[in-house]
Short mmCIF file of C-alpha atoms and ligand atoms in Angstrom, two decimals:
data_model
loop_
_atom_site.label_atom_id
_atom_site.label_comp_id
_atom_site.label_asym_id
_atom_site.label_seq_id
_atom_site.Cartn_x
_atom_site.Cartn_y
_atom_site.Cartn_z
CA UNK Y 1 63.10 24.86 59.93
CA UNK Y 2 63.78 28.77 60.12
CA UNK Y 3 60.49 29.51 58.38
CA UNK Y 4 58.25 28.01 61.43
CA UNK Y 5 59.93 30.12 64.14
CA UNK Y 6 60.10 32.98 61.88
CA UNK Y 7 57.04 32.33 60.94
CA UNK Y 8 56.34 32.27 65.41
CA UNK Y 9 58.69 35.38 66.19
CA UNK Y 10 56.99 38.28 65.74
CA UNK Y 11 54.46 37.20 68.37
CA UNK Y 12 56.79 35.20 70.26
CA UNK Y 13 60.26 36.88 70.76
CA UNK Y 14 58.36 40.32 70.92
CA UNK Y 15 60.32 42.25 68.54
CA UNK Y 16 60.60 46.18 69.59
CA UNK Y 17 59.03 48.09 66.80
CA UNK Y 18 57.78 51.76 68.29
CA UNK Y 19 54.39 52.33 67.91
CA UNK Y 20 52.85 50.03 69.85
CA UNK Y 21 53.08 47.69 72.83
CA UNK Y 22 54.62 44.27 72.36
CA UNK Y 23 52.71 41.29 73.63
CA UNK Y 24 54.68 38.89 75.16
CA UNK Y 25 53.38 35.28 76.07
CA UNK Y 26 54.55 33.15 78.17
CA UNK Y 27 55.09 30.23 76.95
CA UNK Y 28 55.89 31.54 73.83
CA UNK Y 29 52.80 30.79 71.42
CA UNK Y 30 54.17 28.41 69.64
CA UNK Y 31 54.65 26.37 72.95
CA UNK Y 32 51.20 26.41 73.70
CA UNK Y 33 50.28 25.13 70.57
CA UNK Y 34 52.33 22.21 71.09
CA UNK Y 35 51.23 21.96 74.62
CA UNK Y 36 47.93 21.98 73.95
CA UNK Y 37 48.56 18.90 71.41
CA UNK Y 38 49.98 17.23 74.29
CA UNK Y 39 47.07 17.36 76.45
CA UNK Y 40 44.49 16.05 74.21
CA UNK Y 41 47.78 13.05 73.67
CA UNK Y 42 47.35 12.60 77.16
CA UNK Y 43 43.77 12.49 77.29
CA UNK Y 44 43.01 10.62 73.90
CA UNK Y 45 46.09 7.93 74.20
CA UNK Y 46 46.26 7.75 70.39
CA UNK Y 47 48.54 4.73 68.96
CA UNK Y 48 49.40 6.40 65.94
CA UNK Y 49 49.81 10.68 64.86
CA UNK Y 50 50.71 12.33 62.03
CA UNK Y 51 52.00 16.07 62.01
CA UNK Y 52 51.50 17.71 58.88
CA UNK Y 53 53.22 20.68 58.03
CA UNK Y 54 55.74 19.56 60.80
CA UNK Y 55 58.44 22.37 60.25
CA UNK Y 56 61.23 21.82 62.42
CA UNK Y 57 59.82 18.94 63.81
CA UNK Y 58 59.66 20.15 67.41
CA UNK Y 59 56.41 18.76 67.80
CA UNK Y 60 57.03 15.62 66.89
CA UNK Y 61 60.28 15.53 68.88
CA UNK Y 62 57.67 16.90 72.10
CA UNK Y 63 55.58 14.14 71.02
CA UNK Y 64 57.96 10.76 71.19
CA UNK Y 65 57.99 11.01 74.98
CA UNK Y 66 54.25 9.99 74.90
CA UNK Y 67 54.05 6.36 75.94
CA UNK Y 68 51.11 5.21 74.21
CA UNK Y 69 52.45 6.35 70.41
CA UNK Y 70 53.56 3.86 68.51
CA UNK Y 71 53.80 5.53 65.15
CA UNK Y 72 55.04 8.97 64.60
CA UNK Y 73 55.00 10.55 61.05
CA UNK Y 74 55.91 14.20 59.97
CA UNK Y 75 54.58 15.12 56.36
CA UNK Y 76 56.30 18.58 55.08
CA UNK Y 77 56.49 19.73 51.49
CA UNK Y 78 60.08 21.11 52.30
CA UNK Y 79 61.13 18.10 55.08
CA UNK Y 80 64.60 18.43 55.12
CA UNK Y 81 67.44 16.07 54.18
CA UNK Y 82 67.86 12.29 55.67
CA UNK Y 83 71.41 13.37 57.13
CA UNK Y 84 69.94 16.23 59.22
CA UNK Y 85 67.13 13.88 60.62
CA UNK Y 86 69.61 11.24 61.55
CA UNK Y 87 71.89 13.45 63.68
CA UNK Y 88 68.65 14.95 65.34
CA UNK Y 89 67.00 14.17 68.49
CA UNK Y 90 64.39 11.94 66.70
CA UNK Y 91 66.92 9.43 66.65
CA UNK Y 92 67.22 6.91 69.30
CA UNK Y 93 69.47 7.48 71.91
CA UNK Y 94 71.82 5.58 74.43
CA UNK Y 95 69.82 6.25 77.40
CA UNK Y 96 66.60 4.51 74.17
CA UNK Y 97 68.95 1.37 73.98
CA UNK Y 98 69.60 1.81 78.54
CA UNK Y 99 65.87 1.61 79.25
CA UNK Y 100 63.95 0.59 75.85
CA UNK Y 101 60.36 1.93 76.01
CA UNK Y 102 57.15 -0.65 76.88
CA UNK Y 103 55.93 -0.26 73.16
CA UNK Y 104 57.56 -0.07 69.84
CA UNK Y 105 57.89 3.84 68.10
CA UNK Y 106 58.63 4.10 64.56
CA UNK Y 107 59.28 7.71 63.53
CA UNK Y 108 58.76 8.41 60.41
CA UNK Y 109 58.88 11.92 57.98
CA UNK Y 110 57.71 12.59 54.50
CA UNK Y 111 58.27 14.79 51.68
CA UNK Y 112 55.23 15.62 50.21
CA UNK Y 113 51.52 17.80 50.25
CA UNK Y 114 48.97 17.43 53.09
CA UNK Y 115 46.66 17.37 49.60
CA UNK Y 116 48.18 14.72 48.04
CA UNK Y 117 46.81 11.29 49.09
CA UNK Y 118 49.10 8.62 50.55
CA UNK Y 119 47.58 5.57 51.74
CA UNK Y 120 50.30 5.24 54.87
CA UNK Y 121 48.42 7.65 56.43
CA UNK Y 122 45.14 6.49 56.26
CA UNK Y 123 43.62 5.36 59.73
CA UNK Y 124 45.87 7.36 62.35
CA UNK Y 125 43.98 8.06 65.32
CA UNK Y 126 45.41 11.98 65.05
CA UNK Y 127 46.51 14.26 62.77
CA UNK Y 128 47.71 17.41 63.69
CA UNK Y 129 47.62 20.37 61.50
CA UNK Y 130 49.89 23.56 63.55
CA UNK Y 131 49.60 26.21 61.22
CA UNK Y 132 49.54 24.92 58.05
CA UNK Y 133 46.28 25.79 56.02
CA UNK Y 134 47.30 29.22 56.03
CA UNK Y 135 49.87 28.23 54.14
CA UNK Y 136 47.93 26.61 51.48
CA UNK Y 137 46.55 28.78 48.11
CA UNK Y 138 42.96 28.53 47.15
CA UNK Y 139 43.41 25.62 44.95
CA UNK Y 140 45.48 23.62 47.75
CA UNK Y 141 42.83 24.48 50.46
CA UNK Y 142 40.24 23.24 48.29
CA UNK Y 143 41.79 19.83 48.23
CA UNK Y 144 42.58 19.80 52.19
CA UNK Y 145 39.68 17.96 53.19
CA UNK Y 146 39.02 15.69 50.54
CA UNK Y 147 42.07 14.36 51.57
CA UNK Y 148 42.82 14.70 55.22
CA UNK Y 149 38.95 14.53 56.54
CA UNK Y 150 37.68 12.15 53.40
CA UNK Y 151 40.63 9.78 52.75
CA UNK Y 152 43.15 9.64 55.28
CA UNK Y 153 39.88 10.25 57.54
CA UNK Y 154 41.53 10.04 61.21
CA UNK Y 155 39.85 9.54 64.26
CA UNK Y 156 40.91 13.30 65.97
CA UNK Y 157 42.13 16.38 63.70
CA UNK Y 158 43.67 19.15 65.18
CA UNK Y 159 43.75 22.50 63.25
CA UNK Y 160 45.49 25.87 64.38
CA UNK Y 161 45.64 29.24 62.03
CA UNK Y 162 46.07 32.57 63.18
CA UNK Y 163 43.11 34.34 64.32
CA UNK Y 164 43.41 37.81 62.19
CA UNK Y 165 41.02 39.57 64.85
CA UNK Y 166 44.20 39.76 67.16
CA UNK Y 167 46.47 41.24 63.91
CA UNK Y 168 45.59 44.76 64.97
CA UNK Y 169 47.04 44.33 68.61
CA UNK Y 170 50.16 44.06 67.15
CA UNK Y 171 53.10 46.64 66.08
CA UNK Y 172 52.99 45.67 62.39
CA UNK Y 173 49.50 45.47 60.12
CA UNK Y 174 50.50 42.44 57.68
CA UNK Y 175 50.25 38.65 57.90
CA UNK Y 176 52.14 37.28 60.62
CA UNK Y 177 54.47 35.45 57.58
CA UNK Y 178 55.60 36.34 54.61
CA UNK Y 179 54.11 32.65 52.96
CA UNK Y 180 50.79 33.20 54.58
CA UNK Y 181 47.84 33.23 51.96
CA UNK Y 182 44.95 34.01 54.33
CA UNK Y 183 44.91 34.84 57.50
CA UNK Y 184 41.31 34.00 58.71
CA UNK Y 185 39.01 35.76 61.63
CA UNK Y 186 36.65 33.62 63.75
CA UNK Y 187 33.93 33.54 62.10
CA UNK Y 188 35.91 32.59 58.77
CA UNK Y 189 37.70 29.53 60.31
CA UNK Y 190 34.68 27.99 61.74
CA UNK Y 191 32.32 28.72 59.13
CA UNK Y 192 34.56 26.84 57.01
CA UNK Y 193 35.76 23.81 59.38
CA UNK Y 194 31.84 23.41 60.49
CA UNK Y 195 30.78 23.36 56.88
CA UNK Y 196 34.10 20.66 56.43
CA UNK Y 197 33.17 18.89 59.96
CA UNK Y 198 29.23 18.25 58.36
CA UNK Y 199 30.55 16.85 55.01
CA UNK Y 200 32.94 14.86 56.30
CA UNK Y 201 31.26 13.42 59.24
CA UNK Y 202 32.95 14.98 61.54
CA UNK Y 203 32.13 17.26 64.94
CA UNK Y 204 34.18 20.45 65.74
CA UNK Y 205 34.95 22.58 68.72
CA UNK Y 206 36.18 25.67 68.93
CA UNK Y 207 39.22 26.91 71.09
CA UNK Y 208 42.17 28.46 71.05
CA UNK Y 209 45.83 29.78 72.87
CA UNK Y 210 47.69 32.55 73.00
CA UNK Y 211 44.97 34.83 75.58
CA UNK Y 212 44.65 38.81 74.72
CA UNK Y 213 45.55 40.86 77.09
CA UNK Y 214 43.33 42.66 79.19
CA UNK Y 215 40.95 45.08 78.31
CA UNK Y 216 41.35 43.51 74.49
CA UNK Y 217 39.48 39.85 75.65
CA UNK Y 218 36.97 40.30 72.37
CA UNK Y 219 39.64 39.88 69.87
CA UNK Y 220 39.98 36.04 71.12
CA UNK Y 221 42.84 34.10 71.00
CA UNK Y 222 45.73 34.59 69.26
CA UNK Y 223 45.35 31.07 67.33
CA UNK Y 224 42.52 29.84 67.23
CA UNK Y 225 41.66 26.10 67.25
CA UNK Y 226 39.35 23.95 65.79
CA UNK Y 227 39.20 20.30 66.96
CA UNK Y 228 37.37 17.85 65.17
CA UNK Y 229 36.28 14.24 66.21
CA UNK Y 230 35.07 11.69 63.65
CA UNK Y 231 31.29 10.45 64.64
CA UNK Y 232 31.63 6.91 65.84
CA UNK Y 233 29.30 5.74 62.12
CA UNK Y 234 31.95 7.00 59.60
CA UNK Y 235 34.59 5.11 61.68
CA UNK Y 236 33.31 1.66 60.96
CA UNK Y 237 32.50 2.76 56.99
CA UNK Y 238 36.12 3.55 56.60
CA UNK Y 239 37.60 0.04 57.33
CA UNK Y 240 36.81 -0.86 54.44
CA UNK Y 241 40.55 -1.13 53.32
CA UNK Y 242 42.35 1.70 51.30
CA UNK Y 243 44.46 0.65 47.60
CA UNK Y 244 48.08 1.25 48.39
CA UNK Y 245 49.19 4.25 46.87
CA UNK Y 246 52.55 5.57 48.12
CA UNK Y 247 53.81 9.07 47.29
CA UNK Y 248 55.59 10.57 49.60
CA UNK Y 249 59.32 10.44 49.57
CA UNK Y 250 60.71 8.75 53.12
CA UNK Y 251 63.63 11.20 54.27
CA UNK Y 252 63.76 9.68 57.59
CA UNK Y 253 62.82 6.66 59.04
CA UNK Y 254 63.67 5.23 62.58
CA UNK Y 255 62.60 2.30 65.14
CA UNK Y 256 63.16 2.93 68.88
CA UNK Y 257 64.15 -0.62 71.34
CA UNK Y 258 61.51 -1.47 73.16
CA UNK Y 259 60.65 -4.18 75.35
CA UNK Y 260 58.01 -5.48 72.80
CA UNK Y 261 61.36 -7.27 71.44
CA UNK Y 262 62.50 -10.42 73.26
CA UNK Y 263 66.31 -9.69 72.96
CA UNK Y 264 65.59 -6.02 75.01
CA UNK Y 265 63.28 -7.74 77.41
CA UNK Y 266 65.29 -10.16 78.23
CA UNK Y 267 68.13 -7.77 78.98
CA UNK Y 268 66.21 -5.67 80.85
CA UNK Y 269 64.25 -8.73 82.73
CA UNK Y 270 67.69 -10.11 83.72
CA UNK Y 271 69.10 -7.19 85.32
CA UNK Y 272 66.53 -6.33 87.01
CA UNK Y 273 66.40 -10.18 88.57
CA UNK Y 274 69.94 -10.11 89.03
CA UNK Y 275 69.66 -6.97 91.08
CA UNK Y 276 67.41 -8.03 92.87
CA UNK Y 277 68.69 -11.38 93.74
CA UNK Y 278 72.26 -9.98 94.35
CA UNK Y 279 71.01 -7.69 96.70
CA UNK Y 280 69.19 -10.48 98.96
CA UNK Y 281 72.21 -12.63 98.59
CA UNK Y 282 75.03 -9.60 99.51
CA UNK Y 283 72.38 -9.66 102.88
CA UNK Y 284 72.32 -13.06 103.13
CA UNK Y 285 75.65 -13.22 103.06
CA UNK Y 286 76.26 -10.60 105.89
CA UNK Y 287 73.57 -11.34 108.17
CA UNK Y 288 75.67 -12.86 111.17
CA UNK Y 289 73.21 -15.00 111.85
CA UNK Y 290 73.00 -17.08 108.56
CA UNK Y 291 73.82 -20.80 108.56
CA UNK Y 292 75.09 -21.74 105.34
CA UNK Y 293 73.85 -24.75 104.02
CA UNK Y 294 70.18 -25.40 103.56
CA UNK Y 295 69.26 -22.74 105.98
CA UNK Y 296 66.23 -20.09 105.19
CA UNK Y 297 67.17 -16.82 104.70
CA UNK Y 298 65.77 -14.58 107.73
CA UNK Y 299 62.70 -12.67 106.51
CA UNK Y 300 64.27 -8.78 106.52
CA UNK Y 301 67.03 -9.85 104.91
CA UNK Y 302 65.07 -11.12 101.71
CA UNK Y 303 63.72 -7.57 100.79
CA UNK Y 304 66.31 -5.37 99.57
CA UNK Y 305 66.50 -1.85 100.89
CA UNK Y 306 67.92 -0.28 98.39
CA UNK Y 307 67.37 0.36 94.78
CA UNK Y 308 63.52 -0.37 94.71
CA UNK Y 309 60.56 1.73 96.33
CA UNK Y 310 58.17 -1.16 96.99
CA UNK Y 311 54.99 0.13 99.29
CA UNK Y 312 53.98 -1.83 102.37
CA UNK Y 313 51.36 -3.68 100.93
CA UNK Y 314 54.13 -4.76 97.80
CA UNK Y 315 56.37 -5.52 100.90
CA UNK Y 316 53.94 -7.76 102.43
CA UNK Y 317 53.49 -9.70 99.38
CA UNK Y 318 57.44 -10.23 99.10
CA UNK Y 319 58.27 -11.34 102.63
CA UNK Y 320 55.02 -13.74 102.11
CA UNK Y 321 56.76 -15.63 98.94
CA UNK Y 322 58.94 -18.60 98.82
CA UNK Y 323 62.08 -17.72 100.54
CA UNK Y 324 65.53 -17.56 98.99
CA UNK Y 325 67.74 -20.55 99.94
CA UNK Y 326 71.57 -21.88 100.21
CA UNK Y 327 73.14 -24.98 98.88
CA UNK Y 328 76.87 -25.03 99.30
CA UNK Y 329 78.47 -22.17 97.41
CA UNK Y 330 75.26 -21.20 95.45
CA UNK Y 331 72.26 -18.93 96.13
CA UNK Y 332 68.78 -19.62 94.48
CA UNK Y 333 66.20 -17.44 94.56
CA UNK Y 334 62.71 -18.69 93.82
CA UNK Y 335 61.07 -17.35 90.47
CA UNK Y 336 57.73 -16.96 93.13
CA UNK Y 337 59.52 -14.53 95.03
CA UNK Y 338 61.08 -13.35 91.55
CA UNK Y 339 57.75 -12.47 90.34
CA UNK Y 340 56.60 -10.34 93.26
CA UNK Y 341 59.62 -7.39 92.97
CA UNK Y 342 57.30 -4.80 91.27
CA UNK Y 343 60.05 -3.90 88.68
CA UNK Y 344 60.31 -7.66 87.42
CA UNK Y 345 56.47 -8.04 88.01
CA UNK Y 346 55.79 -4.80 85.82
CA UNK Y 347 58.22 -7.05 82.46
CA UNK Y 348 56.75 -10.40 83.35
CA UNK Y 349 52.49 -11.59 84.44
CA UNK Y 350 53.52 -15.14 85.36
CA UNK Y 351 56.16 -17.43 87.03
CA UNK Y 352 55.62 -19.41 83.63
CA UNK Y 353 56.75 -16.68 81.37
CA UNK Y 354 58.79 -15.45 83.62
CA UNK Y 355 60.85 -19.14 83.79
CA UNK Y 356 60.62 -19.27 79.77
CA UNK Y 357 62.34 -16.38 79.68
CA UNK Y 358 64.97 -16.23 82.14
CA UNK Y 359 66.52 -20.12 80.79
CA UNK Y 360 67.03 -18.88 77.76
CA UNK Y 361 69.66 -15.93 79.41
CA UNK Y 362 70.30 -17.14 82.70
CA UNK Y 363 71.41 -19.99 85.26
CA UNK Y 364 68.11 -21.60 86.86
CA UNK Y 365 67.57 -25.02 89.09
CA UNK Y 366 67.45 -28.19 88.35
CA UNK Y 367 63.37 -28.11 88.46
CA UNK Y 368 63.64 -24.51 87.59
CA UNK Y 369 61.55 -22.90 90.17
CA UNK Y 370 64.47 -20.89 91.03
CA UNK Y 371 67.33 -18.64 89.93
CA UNK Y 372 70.85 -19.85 90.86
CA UNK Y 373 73.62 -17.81 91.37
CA UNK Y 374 77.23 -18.11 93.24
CA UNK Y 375 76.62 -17.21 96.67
CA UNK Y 376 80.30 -15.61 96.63
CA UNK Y 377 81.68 -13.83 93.87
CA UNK Y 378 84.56 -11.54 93.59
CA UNK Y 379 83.60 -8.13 94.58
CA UNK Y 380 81.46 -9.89 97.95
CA UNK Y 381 84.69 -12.01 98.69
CA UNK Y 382 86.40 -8.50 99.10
CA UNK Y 383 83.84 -7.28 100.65
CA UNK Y 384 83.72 -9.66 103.43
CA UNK Y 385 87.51 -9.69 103.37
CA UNK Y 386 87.60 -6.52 105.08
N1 SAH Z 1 53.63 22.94 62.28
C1 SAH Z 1 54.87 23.63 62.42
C2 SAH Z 1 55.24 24.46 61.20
C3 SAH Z 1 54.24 25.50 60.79
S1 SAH Z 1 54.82 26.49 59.38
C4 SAH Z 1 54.86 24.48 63.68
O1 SAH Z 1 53.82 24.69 64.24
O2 SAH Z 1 55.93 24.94 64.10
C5 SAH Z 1 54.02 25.63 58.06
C6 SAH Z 1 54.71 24.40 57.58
O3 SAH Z 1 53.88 23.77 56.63
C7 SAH Z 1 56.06 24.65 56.89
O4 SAH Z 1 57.01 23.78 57.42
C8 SAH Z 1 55.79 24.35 55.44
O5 SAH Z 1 56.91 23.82 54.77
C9 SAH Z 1 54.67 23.34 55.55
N2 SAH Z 1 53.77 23.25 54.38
C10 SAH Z 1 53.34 24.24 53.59
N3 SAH Z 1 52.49 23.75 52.67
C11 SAH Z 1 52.39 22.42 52.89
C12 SAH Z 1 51.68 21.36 52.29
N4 SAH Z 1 50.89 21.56 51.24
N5 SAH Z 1 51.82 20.13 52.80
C13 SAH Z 1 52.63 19.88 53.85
N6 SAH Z 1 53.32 20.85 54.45
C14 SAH Z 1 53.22 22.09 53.99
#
């Protein structure tokens, strides 16, 4: 979306105009912003954000590497068309399908007003709002919180707008954007997002990013912040469950693999046990002092060196676990000592689930308390060959 970084350029990419000093910051300002709605991500570990007013959708894009979010939606009036989303970076990609997250992600973005009321975005724990009210006319910012803080009523709202106090620090006197319909000072944003914070329930603090530079600190920041947190009463009045009303238009909808889905766990469960047990078994096999049939497997050559960082105490538990075994031409490995390789232990919580899952995709014993495998196959034959 040209219009966000546009809208970001004349504070970020320092254009030269004569008459006065450019302020550069670094990270550019518009990094910050979306820095600084990482953070409270990290701290807050919300399930489920909305961006509205998401522009170019770089924030949402930051925002998918966050672990704990398992529903990311973009509203924007303009939004785009479907074929641009689905050749972007929001879509999955093959390293998504190599190592599926822990926790389904559905991205999701919307044509449509942050004032018009959609009931698929009513509960989210966040919403963010990056420079958007300024972009609303007196009519539009009238309905804001009606909407966001009243209906869709999320647990955490984030608002940026420019702080005008700083305006004068730079080279040209206007709004930082041509669509901007206000540009607010300090005490204009939070007089009005306190008096929105009381009606609503709500409690706001004040920040902001973007610092002046010295010698200019009263100005403030560049954008200022307001962060507001629903009081813990309004959260349990708004369960009461919302009429479906749906009026945004999807342009772009999208479901990353993750491990919540038995197909990708159980690829991912199985090579991780099959690494594992091939690497005890490529040892087993040349440890010159292994007897074949029957015989333990001596106790360094049952933890694999390579491939997995396992700390001493992890190591401990491992070379305390059922040993691997031999019986004629095949290998077992017991789903005990299975379950104690962090990586498999991190998939699985029990030898029982752990045994449900792996007969469904792979070989196991006749009791099946163990995996079974060839002890030789082609590439060790030619291994030992040599
Ligand atoms: N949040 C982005 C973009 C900010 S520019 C960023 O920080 O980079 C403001 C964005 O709000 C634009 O993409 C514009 O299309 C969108 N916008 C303007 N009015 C809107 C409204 N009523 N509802 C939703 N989005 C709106």
């Amino acid at each position: 979306m040209g219009e966000n970084k546009e809208c970001n350029s004349m504070v970020d990419n320092c254009e030269e105009v004569p008459t006065k000093e450019v302020i550069e910051f670094r990270p550019p300002l518009y990094k910050q912003r979306y820095f600084f709605v990482k953070n409270l991500v990290q701290q807050h570990k919300p399930k489920k954000v909305a961006d509205l007013g998401f522009g170019d959708a770089t924030l949402i894009w930051m925002l998918k590497y966050h672990h704990c979010i398992e529903h990311l939606v973009g509203v924007d009036t303009y939004a785009g068309s479907t074929s641009q989303w689905e050749i972007s970076n929001l879509s999955p990609s093959v390293g998504d399908y190599l190592v599926p997250r822990d926790l389904d992600l559905t991205i999701t973005l919307y044509r449509g007003s942050a004032v018009q009321k959609d009931s698929r975005l009513v509960g989210f724990d966040l919403m963010t709002c990056i420079e958007l009210i300024e972009h609303l006319d007196s009519e539009d910012l009238a309905k804001f919180p009606e909407v966001v803080f009243g209906y869709y009523s999320p647990r955490i709202i984030i608002i940026s707008t420019p702080n005008s106090e700083f305006n004068p620090l730079f080279p040209a006197s206007t709004f930082r954007h041509l669509d901007h319909k206000f540009e607010w000072n300090r005490m204009q944003f939070q007089t009005w997002a306190s008096d929105v914070a009381n009606l609503y329930n709500y409690s706001v603090e004040f920040t902001g990013v973007g610092s002046p530079p010295a010698g200019a600190e009263h100005v403030g920041y560049c954008t200022q912040i307001g962060v507001f947190q629903k009081n813990e009463a309004k959260a349990t009045e708004s369960c009461i469950s919302t009429p479906e009303e749906h009026v945004y238009e999807t342009v772009f909808t999208t479901a990353y693999p993750s491990l919540q889905e038995k197909k990708n766990l159980l690829l991912v469960l199985s090579a991780e046990v099959l690494r594992a047990s091939n690497s005890m078994r490529l040892r087993f096999i040349v440890d010159p002092k292994k007897k074949v049939n029957g015989r333990l497997v001596p106790e360094d050559s049952c933890v694999p060196r390579y491939g997995l960082i396992v700390t001493d105490a992890q190591r401990a538990q491992i070379e305390s676990s059922p040993k691997p075994y031999c019986v004629g031409k095949k290998f077992y490995v017991p789903l005990e000592r299975l379950i104690t390789f962090p990586k498999v232990n991190r998939l699985v919580d029990s030898v029982e689930r752990l045994r449900s899952l792996l007969s469904e995709a792979l070989k196991l014993n006749r009791d099946q308390s163990a995996l079974q495998v060839d002890l030789h196959d082609h590439y060790s034959r030619t291994m030992l060959s040599y």
